[in-house]
XYZ file of C-alpha atoms in Angstrom:
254
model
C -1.542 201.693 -170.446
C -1.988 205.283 -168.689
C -3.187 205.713 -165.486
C -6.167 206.825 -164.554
C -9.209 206.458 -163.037
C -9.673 202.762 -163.473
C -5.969 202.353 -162.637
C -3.638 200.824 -165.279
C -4.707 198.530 -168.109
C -2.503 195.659 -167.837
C -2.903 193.138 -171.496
C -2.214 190.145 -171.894
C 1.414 190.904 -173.572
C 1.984 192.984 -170.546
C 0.748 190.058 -168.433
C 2.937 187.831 -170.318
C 5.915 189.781 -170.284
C 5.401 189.664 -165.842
C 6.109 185.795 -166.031
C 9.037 184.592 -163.951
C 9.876 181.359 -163.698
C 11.543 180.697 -159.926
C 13.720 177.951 -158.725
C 11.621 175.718 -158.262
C 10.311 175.560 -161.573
C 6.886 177.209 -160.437
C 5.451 180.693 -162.449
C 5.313 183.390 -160.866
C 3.455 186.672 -162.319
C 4.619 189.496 -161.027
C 2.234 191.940 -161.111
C 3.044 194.238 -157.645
C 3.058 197.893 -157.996
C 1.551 198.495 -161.155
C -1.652 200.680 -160.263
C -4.100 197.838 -161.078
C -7.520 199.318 -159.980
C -9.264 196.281 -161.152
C -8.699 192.525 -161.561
C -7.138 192.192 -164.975
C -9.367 189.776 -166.886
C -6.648 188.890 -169.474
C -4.944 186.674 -166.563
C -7.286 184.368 -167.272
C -5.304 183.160 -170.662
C -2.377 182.345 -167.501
C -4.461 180.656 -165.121
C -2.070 177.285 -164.918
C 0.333 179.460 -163.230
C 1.266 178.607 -159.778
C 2.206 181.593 -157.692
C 0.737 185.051 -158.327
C 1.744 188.500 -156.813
C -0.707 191.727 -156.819
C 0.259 193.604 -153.740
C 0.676 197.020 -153.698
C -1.834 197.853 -156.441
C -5.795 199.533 -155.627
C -7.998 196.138 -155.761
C -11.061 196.696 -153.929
C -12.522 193.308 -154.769
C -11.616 189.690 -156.143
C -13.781 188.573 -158.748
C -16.035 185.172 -158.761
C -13.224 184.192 -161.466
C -10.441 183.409 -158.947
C -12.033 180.182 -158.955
C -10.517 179.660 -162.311
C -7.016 179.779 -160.861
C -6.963 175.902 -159.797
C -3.318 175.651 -159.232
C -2.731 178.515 -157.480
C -0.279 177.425 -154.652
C 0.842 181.202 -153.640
C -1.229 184.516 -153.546
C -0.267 187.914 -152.621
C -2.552 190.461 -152.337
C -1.212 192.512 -149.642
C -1.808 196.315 -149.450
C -4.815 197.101 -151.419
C -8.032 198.026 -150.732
C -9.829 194.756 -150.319
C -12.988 194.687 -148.193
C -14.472 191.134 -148.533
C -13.190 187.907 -149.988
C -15.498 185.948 -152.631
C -16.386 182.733 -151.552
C -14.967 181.038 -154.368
C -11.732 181.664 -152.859
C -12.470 178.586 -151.376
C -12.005 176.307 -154.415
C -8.243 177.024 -154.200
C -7.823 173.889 -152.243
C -3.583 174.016 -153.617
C -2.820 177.646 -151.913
C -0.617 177.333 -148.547
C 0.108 181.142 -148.931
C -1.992 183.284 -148.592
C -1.316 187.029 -147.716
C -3.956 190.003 -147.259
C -1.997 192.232 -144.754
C -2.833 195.991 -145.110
C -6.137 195.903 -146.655
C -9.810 197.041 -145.022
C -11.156 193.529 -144.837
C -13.749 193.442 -141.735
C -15.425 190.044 -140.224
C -18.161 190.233 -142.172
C -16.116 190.142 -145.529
C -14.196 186.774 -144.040
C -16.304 184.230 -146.323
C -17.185 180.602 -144.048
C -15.576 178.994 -147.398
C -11.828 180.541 -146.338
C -12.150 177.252 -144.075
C -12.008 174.871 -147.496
C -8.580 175.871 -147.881
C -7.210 172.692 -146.035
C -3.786 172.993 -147.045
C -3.086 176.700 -146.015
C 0.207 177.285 -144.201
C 0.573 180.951 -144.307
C -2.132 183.286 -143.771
C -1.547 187.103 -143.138
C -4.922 188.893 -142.176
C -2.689 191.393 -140.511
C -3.522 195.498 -140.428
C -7.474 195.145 -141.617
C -10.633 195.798 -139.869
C -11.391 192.552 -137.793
C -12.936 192.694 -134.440
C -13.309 189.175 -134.582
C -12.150 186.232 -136.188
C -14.649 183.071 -137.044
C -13.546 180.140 -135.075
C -13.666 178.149 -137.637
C -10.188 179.122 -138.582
C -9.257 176.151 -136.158
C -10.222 173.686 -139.157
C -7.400 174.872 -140.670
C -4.964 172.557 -139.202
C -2.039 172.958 -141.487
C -1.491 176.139 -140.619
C 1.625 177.405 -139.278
C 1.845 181.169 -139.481
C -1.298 183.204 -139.167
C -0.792 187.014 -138.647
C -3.467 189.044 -137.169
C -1.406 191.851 -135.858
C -2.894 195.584 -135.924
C -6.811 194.808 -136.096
C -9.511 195.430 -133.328
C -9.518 191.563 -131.885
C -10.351 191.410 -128.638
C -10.298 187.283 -128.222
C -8.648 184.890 -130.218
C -11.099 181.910 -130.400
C -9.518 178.763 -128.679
C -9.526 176.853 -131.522
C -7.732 178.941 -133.235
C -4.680 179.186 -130.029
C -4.663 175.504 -130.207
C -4.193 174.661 -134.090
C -1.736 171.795 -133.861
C 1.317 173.078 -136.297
C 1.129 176.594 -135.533
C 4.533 178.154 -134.714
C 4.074 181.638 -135.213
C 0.688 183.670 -134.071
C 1.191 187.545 -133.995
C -1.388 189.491 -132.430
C 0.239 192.287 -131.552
C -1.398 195.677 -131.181
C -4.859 194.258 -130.634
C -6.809 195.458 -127.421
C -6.807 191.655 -126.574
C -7.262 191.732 -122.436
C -4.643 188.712 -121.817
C -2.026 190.256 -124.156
C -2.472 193.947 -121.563
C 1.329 194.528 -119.931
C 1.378 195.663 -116.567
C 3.554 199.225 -116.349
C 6.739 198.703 -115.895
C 8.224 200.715 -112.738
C 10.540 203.262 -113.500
C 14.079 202.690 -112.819
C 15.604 205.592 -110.655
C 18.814 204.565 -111.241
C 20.887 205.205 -114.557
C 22.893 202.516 -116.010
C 26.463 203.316 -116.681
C 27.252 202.107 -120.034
C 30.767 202.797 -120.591
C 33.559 203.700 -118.256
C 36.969 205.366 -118.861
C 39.993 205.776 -116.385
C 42.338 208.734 -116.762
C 44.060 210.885 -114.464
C 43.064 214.109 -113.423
C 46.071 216.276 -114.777
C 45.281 214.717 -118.658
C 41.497 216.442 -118.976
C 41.099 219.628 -120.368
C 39.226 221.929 -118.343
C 35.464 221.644 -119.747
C 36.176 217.837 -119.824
C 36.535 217.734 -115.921
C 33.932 220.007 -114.856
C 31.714 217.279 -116.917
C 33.317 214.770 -114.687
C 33.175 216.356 -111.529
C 29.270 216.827 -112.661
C 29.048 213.661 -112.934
C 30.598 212.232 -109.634
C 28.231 214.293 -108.082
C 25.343 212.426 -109.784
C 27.036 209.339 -108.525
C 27.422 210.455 -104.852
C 23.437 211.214 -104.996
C 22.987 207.997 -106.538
C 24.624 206.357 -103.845
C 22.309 208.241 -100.682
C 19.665 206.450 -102.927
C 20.882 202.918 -103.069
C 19.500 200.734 -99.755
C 21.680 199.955 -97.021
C 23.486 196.441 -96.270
C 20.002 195.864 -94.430
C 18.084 195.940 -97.366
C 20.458 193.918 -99.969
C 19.638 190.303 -100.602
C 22.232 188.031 -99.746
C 24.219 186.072 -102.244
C 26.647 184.453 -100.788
C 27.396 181.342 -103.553
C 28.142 184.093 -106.066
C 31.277 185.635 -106.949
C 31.211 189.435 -108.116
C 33.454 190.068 -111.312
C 34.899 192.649 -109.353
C 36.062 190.835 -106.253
C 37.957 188.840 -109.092
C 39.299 191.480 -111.321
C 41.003 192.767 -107.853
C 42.835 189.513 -107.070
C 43.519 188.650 -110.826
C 44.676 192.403 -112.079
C 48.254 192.135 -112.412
C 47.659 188.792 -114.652
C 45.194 190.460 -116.797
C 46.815 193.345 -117.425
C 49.819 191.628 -118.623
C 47.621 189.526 -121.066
């Protein structure tokens, strides 16, 4: 059960002994962060089990026997070292979650047969190698969250935008041209944040040469602000501090 080149052996008493049953009465095997270099054959004694989680391990590839997993309804395979998907991954026709965030999948290794998957929810393709995703994504019209964040997209296929349930698309950090944010200009003015009254006499002296330092940046800030000329007019609005001044006494009482 060492590590070592091949990663850690995991056996079927090992495998066994990663079952969790969740609240929903489905089986989970938990299998994350256990060095796996290579897709333990032994899970195929456990391949009724409904959810299965092998993230954080060092798969490079999913074997042809995924296929044998027909009631897989959750996979995780997030942060490996995937490359390319097998097309049997299409046979999974239960799975509505499906995550492969953080691996080094590229387009080409995006099998036509990830379409089959009909009843797919979730699907994370986030930080991987795409510079393009196949539009026919779009068929998957159950899908509500797809991730494609940090990848090399530089369109998002329209039927992909316009999959009917989708409530959540992140693309961020892609060098997608309608996504590009115009620079924002740079404010001149500093924004007071807090504000404290106190008379002169009651600060120490290091405390009011900070103070008078700071009125000083005020006065300046005020030769910057634009005359009356140059103020837009709101006339229907009533400034907080016009009513502070007329309400003060009340207030302070309170």
């Amino acid at each position: 059960k060492a590590k070592g080149p091949q990663g850690r052996r995991i056996t079927l008493k090992v495998a066994k002994n990663s079952m969790r049953v969740l609240f929903n009465g489905r089986r989970r095997l938990e299998l994350s962060k256990m060095g796996i270099a290579v897709f333990p054959k032994c899970l195929l004694e456990l391949a009724d089990v409904e959810e299965i989680d092998l993230s954080r391990n060092m798969l490079k590839k999913i074997p042809n026997i995924i296929e044998k997993f027909q009631n897989l309804i959750w996979l995780d395979l997030h942060s490996n070292q995937i490359d390319e998907l097998p097309p049997q991954i299409g046979t999974l026709r239960n799975l509505t979650y499906l995550n492969l965030c953080n691996n080094k999948l590229t387009t080409k290794g995006l099998p036509e047969e990830l379409t089959l998957l009909r009843n797919l929810r979730t699907l994370n393709l986030g930080l991987n190698c795409l510079e393009s995703i196949p539009t026919t994504l779009g068929s998957l019209k159950e899908l509500i969250e797809l991730g494609l964040f940090d990848n090399s997209l530089t369109i998002i296929p329209k039927s992909v935008k316009k999959l009917p349930k989708i409530e959540r698309m992140n693309v961020k950090r892609n060098p997608l041209p309608e996504f590009a944010k115009e620079e924002e200009p740079i404010d001149t003015i500093k924004r007071i944040e807090s504000l404290f009254l106190v008379e002169k006499k009651d600060l120490c002296t290091s405390c009011l040469q900070t103070c008078q330092g700071e009125r000083d940046e005020l006065h300046k800030l005020e030769d910057m602000t634009p005359g009356p000329s140059e103020k837009p007019d709101f006339t229907s609005l009533t400034t907080p501090n016009s009513t502070a001044i007329d309400n003060q006494e009340e207030w302070r009482i309170k």
